[in-house]
Coordinates of C-alpha atoms in Angstrom, one line a residue:
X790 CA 0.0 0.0 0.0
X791 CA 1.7 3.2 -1.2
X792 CA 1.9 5.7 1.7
X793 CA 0.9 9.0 -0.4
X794 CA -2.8 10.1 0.6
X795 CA -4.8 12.8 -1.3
X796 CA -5.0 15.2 1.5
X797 CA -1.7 16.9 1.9
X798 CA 0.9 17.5 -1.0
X799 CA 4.1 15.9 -0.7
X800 CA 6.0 19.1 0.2
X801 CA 3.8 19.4 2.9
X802 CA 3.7 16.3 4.4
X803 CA 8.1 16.1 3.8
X804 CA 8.0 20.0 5.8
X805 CA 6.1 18.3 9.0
X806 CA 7.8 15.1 8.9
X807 CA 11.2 16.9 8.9
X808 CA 9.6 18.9 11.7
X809 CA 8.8 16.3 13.5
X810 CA 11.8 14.1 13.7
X811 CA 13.4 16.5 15.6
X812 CA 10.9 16.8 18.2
X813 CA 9.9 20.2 17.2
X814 CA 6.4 21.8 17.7
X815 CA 5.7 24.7 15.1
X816 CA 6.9 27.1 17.6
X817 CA 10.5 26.1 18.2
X818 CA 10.6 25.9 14.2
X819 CA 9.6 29.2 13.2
X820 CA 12.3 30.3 16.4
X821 CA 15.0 28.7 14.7
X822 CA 13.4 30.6 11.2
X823 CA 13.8 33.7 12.4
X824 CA 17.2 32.8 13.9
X825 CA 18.8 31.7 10.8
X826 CA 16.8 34.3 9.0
X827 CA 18.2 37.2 10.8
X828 CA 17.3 40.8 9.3
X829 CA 16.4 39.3 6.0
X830 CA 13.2 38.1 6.8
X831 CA 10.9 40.7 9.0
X832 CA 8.4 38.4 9.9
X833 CA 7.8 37.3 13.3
X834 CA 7.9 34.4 15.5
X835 CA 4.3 34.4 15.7
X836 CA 3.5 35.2 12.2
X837 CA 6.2 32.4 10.9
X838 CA 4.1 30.2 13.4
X839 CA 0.9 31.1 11.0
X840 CA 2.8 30.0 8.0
X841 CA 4.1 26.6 9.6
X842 CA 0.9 25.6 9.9
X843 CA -0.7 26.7 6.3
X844 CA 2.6 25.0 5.0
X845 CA 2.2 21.8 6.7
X846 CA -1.6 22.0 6.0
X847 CA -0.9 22.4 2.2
X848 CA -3.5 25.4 1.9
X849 CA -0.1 27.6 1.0
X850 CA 3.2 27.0 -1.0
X851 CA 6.9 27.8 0.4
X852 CA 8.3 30.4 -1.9
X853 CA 12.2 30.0 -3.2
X854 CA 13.5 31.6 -0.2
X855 CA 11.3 30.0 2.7
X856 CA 12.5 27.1 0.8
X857 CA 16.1 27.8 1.3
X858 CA 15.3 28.6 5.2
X859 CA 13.6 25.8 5.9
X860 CA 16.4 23.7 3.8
X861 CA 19.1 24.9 6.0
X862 CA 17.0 24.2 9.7
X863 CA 15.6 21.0 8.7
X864 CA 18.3 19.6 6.7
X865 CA 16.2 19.2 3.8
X866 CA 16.5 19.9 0.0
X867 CA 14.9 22.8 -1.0
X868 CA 13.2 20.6 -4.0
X869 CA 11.9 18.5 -1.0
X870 CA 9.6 21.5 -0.3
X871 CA 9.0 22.4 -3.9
X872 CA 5.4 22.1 -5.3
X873 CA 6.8 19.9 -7.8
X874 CA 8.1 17.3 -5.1
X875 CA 7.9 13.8 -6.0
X876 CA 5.7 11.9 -4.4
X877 CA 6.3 9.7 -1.4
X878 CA 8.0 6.7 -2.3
X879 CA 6.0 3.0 -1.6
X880 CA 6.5 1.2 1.7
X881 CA 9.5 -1.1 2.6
X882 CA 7.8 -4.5 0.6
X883 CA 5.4 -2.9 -1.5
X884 CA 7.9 -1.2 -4.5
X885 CA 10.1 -2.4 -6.5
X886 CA 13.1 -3.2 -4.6
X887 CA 15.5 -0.6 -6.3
X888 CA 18.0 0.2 -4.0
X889 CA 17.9 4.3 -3.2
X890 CA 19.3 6.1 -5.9
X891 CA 22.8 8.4 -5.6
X892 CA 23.2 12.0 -5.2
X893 CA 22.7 13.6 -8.6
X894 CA 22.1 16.8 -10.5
X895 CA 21.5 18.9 -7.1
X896 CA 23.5 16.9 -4.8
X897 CA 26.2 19.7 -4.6
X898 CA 23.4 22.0 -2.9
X899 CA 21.8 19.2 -1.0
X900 CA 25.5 18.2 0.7
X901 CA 26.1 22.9 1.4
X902 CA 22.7 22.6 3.2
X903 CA 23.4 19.5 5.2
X904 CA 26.9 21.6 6.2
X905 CA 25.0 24.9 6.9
X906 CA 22.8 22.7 8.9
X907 CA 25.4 21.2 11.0
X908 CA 27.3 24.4 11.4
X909 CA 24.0 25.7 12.6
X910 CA 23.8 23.5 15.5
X911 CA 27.2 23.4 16.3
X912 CA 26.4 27.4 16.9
X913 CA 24.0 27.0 18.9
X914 CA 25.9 24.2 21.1
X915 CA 28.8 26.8 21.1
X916 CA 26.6 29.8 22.6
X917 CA 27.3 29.0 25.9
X918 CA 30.9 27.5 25.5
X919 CA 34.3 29.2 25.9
X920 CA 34.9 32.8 23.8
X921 CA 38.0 31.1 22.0
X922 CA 35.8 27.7 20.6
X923 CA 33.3 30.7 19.2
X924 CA 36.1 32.2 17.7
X925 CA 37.7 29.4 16.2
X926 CA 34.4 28.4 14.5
X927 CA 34.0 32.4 13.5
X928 CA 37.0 32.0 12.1
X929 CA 36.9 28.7 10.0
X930 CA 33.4 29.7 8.7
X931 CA 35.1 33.1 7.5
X932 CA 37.5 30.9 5.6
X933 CA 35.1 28.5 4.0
X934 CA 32.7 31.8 2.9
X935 CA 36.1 33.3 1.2
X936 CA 37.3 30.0 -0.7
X937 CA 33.5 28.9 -1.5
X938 CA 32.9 32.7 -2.7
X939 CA 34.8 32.5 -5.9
X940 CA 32.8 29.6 -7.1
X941 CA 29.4 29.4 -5.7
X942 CA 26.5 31.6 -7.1
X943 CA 25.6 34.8 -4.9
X944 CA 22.2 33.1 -4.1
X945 CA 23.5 29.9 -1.8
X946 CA 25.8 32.6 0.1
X947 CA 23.8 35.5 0.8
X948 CA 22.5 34.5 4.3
X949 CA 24.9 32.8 5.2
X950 CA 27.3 35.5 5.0
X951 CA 24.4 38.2 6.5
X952 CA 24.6 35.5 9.7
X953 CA 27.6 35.5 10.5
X954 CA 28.5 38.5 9.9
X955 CA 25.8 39.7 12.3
X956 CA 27.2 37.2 14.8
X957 CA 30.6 38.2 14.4
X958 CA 29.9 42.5 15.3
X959 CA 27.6 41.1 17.8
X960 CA 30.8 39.0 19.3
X961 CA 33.1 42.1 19.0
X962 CA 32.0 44.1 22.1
X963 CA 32.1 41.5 25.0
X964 CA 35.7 40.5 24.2
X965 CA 38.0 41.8 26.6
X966 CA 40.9 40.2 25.0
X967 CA 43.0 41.7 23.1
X968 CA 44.2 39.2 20.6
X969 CA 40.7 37.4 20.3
X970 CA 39.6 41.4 20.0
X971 CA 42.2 41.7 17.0
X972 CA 41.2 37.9 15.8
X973 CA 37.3 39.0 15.7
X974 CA 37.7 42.4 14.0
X975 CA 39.7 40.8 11.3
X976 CA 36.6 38.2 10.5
X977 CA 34.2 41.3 11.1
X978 CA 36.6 42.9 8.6
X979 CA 36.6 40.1 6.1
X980 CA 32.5 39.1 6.2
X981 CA 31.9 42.5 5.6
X982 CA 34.0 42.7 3.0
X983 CA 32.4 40.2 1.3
X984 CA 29.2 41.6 1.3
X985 CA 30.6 44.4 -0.4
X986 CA 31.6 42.3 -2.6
X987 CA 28.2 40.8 -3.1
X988 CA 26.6 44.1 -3.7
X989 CA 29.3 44.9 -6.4
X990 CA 28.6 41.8 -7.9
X991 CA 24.9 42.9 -8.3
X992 CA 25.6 46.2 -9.7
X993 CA 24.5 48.0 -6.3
X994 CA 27.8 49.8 -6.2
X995 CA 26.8 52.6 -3.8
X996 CA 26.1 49.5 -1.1
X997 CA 29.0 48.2 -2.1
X998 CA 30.8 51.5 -1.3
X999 CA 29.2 51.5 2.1
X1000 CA 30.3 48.3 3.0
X1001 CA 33.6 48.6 1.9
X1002 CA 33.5 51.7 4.3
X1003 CA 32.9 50.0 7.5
X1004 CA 35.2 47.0 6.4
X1005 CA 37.6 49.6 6.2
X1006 CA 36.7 51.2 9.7
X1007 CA 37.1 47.4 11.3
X1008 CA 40.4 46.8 9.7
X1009 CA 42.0 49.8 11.0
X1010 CA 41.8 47.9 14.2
X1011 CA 43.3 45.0 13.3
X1012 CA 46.7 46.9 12.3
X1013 CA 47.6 44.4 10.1
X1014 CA 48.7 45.6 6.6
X1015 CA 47.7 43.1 4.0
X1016 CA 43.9 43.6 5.8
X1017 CA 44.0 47.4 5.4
X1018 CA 45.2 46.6 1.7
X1019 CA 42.7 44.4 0.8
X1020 CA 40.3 46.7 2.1
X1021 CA 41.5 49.5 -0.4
X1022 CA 41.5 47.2 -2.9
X1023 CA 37.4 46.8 -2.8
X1024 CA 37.2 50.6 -2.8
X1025 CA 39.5 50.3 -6.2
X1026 CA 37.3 47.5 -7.6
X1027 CA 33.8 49.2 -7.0
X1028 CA 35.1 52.4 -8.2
X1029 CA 36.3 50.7 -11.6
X1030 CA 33.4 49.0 -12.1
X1031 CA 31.0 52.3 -11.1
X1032 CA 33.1 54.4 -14.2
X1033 CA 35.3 56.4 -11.8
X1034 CA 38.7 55.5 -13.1
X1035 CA 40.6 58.3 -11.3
X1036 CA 39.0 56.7 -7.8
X1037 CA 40.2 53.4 -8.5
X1038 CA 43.8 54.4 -9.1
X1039 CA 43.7 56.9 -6.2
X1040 CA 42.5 53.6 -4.1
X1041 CA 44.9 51.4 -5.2
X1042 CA 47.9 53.7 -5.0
X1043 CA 46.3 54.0 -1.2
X1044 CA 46.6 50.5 -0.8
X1045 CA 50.3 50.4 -2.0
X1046 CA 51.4 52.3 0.9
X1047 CA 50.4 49.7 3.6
X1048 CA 53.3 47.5 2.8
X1049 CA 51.2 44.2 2.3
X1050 CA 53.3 41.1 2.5
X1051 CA 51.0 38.1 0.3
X1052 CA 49.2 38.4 -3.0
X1053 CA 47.0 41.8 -1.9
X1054 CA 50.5 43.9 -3.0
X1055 CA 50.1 41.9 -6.3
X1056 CA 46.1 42.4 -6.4
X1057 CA 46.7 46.5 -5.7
X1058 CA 48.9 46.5 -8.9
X1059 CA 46.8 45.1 -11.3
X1060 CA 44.0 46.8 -10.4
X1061 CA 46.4 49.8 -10.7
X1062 CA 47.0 48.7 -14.2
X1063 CA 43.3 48.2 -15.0
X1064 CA 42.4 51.9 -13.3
X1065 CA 45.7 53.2 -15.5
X1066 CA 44.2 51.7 -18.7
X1067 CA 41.1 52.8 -18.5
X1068 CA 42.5 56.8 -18.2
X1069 CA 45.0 56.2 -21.0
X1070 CA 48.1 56.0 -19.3
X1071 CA 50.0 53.3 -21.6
X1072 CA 53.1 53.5 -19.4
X1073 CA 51.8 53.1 -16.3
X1074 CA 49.4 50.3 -17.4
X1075 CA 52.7 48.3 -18.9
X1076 CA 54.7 49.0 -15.5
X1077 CA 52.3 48.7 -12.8
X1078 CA 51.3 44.7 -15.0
X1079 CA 55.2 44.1 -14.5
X1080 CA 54.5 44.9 -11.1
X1081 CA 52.4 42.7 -10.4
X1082 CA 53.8 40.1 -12.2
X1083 CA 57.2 40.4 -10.3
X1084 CA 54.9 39.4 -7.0
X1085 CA 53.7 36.3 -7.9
X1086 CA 56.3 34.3 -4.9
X1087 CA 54.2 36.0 -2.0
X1088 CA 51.7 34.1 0.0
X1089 CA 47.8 33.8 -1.5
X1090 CA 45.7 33.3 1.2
X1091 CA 42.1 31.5 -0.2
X1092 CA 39.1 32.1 -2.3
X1093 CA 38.1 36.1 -2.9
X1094 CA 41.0 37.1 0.0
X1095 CA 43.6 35.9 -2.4
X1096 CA 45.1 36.9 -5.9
X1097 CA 46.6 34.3 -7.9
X1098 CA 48.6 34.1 -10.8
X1099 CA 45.6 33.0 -12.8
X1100 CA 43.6 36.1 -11.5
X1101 CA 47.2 38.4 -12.2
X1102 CA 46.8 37.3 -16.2
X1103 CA 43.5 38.2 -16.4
X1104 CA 43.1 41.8 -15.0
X1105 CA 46.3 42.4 -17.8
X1106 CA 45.0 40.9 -20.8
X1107 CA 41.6 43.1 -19.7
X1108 CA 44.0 46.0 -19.4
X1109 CA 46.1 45.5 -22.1
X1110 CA 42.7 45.3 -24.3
X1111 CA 41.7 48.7 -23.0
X1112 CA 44.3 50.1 -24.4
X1113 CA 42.8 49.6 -27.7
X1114 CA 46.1 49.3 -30.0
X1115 CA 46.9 45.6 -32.2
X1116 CA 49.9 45.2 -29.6
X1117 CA 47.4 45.6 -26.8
X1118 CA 45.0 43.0 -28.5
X1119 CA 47.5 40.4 -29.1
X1120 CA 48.9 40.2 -24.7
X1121 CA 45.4 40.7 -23.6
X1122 CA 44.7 37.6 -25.9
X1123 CA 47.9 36.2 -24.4
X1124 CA 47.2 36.7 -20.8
X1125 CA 43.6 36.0 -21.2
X1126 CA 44.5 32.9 -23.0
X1127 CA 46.8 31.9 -20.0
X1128 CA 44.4 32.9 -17.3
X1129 CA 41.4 30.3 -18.5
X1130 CA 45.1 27.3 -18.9
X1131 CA 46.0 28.1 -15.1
X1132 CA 42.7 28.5 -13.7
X1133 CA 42.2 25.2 -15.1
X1134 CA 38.7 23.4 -13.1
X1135 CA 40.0 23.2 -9.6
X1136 CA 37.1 23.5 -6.7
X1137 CA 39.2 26.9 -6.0
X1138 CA 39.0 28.4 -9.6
X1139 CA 37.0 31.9 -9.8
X1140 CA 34.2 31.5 -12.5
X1141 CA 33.8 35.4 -13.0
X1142 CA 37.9 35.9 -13.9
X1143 CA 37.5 32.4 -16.2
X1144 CA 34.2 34.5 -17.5
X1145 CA 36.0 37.8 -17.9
X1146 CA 39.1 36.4 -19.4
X1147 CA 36.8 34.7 -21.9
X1148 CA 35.2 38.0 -23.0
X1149 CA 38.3 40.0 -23.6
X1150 CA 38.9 37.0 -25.8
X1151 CA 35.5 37.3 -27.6
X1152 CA 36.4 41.1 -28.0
X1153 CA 39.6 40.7 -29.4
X1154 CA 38.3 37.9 -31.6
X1155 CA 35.5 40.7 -33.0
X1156 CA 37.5 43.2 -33.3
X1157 CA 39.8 41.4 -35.8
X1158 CA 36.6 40.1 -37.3
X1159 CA 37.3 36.5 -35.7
X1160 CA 33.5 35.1 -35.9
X1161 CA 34.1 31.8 -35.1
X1162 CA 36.4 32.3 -32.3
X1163 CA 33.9 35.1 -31.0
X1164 CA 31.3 32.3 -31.0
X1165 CA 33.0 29.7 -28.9
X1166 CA 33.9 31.9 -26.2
X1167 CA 30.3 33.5 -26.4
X1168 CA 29.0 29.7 -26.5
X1169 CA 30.8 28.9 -23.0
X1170 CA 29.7 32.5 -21.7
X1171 CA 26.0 32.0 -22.0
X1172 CA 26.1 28.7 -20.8
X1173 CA 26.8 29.6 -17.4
X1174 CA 24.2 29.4 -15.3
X1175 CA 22.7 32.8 -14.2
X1176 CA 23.6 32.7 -10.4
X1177 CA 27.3 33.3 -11.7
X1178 CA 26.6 36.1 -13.8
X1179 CA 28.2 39.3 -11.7
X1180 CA 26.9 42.9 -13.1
X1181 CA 29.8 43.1 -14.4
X1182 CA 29.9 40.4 -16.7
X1183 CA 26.8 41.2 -17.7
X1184 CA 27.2 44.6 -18.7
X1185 CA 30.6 43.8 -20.6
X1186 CA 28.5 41.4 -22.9
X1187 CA 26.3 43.4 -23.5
X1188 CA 28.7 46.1 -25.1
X1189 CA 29.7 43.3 -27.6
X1190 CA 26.5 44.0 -29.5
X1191 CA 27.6 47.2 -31.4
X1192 CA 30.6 45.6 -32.4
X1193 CA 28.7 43.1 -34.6
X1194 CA 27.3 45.6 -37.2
X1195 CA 25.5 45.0 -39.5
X1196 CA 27.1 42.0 -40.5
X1197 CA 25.0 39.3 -41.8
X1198 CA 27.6 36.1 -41.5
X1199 CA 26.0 33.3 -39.9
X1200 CA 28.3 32.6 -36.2
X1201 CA 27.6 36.7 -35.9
X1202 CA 23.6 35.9 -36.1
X1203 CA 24.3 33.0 -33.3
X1204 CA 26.1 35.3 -31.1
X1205 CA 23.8 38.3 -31.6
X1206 CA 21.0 35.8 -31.0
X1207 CA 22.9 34.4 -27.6
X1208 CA 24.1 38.1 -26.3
X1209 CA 20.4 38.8 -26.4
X1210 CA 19.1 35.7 -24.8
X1211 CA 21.7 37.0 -22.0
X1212 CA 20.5 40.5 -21.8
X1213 CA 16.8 38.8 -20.9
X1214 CA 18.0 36.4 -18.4
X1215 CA 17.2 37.1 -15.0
X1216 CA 19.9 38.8 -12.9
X1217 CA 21.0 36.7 -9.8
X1218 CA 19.9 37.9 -6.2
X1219 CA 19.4 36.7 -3.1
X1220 CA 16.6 37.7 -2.3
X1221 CA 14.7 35.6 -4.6
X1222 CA 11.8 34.0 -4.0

């Protein structure tokens, strides 16, 4: 006898058996809601109550982001609590004996929630414990967000990052320590700094700017050089990307003066180079990538806090293409070439520098006329899923449409007909749902 019944959809009935298999009345749920929630979700306990029960009733469906929520409390997929959740599966001796199939397609997600899940409750065990266990786990979940930023679309981050960000500037005023004070402002500094990052990456540049701000406040705390240099360096990133070129130099020339010891002295000289490009400055574009390139021995710490060598060719050959001359086409084509061969597919690789080195190629490509070579990069470009698309990424393809023309060849039809499929593709945010 199969144990689906017509009253209750599946996602319902998965949501309350989830609930209660950890002993759980809808009350301690919609607690531990709002806890992971944080400021992203208004609602209160008594409200998130409410929806429990019209949930597990079935008479209402769990949007995207409930979905997420609820994923990351329970443990559960969020397709578990989709409306288009398979049904139940028959009783032990009533099916077909097929053993359980293995994690495919969304496993990926299924095993991040099952981590966010136990890091969770490892917080909540910790609340009580010792100041230096809570800022050893601060610490390790600052490095995870860093490494897993580079690769991991905006939308599985987002609250994860809001959380503990909140729980690290909560943490910083009760520690009387100095060196777990120091230890604290430097993972307030870096979660911060991420979600300016995040904002930059959605084309909210004046959030971006904000956030940037009070990373750079926190840092100033910390004394510690390479921190105050990175921190420069996302003032220098957002103002390149918001058109004010003077800004980004200024920034990065800032930066330079900290004396950084690891890959954020090579970061503040390509971005140096990139600022210099964009104003016309030939020279100091060619020197400040030499610069950078003589730096490639010092330390790279992980994920978005680094700057690889990978990450070194690919802000030149975007530089060297801004500078608009044959000589500049050919490195950028060079660097950009040897940015996609080192970046290679390791779990660490940066999907938005492997996306931006793959459109200077499609530029340099067009400008020479190069249709076919436009269209394979172009190919791979689209075919990333949207949740990796940065605003900037998006708004560099879609300058490649005036350099097509009015030519009628047929691979400059297929990329006209893919850059516009990607100008209607919906922008990646965290708030969906």
């Amino acid at each position: 006898m199969n144990r689906t019944t017509p009253d209750r959809p599946t996602w319902a009935r998965n949501l309350s058996r989830a609930r209660r298999a950890r002993e759980w009345d809808a009350r301690r749920l919609a607690e531990e809601l709002a806890r992971t929630a944080g400021r992203e979700v208004t609602a209160t306990v008594e409200s998130l109550i409410r929806r429990v029960h019209q949930w597990e009733s079935g008479r209402h469906t769990i949007s995207e982001r409930y979905r997420y929520l609820l994923g990351r409390v329970l443990g559960l997929e969020a397709d578990a609590l989709a409306p288009t959740a398979e049904p139940d599966p028959p009783a032990p001796g009533t099916g077909t004996g097929t053993a359980p199939a293995p994690l495919t397609g969304g496993s990926e997600l299924r095993l991040a929630d099952d981590v966010a899940h136990t890091l969770h409750q490892a917080h909540t065990a910790l609340a009580q414990a010792a100041p230096e266990a809570v800022v050893s786990l601060l610490e390790n979940d600052v490095e995870r967000l860093c490494r897993a930023y580079v690769c991991t679309p905006l939308t599985h981050l987002y609250p994860q990052i809001v959380e503990r960000r909140t729980a690290a500037l909560t943490l910083l005023p009760t520690l009387a320590h100095p060196v777990q004070s120091r230890r604290v402002h430097t993972a307030a500094t870096r979660l911060v700094g991420l979600q300016a990052h995040l904002c930059l990456d959605l084309g909210a540049y004046e959030h971006a700017q904000a956030h940037a701000g009070a990373a750079r406040a926190l840092a100033v705390n910390t004394a510690d050089p390479s921190l105050l240099a990175w921190t420069c360096a996302l003032h220098s990133l957002i103002a390149y990307w918001d058109g004010r070129h003077e800004d980004a130099q200024e920034a990065a020339e800032a930066g330079l003066t900290h004396g950084a010891t690891d890959s954020n002295l090579t970061r503040l000289h390509a971005l140096r180079a990139r600022a210099a490009a964009a104003r016309g400055d030939v020279a100091l574009t060619k020197a400040a990538i030499a610069a950078a390139q003589d730096h490639t021995h010092l330390p790279v710490l992980p994920g978005i806090l680094g700057f690889p060598t990978g990450k070194i060719h690919a802000y030149a050959g975007t530089a060297y293409l801004t500078l608009n001359s044959p000589d500049g086409r050919r490195r950028s084509v060079e660097h950009a070439e040897r940015a996609i061969a080192l970046y290679g597919t390791g779990p660490d690789r940066s999907v938005g520098d492997l996306l931006a080195a793959r459109l200077d190629l499609t530029t340099a490509h067009l400008s020479a006329g190069e249709w076919e070579g436009a269209l394979e990069q172009i190919t791979i470009i689209t075919a990333t899923s949207t949740g990796h698309r940065t605003a900037s990424i998006t708004q560099r393809a879609r300058r490649l449409l005036p350099m097509l023309g009015t030519t009628r060849a047929a691979p400059a039809r297929r990329i006209r007909d893919q850059l516009t499929q990607l100008d209607t593709s919906p922008s990646p945010t965290p708030l969906a749902g």
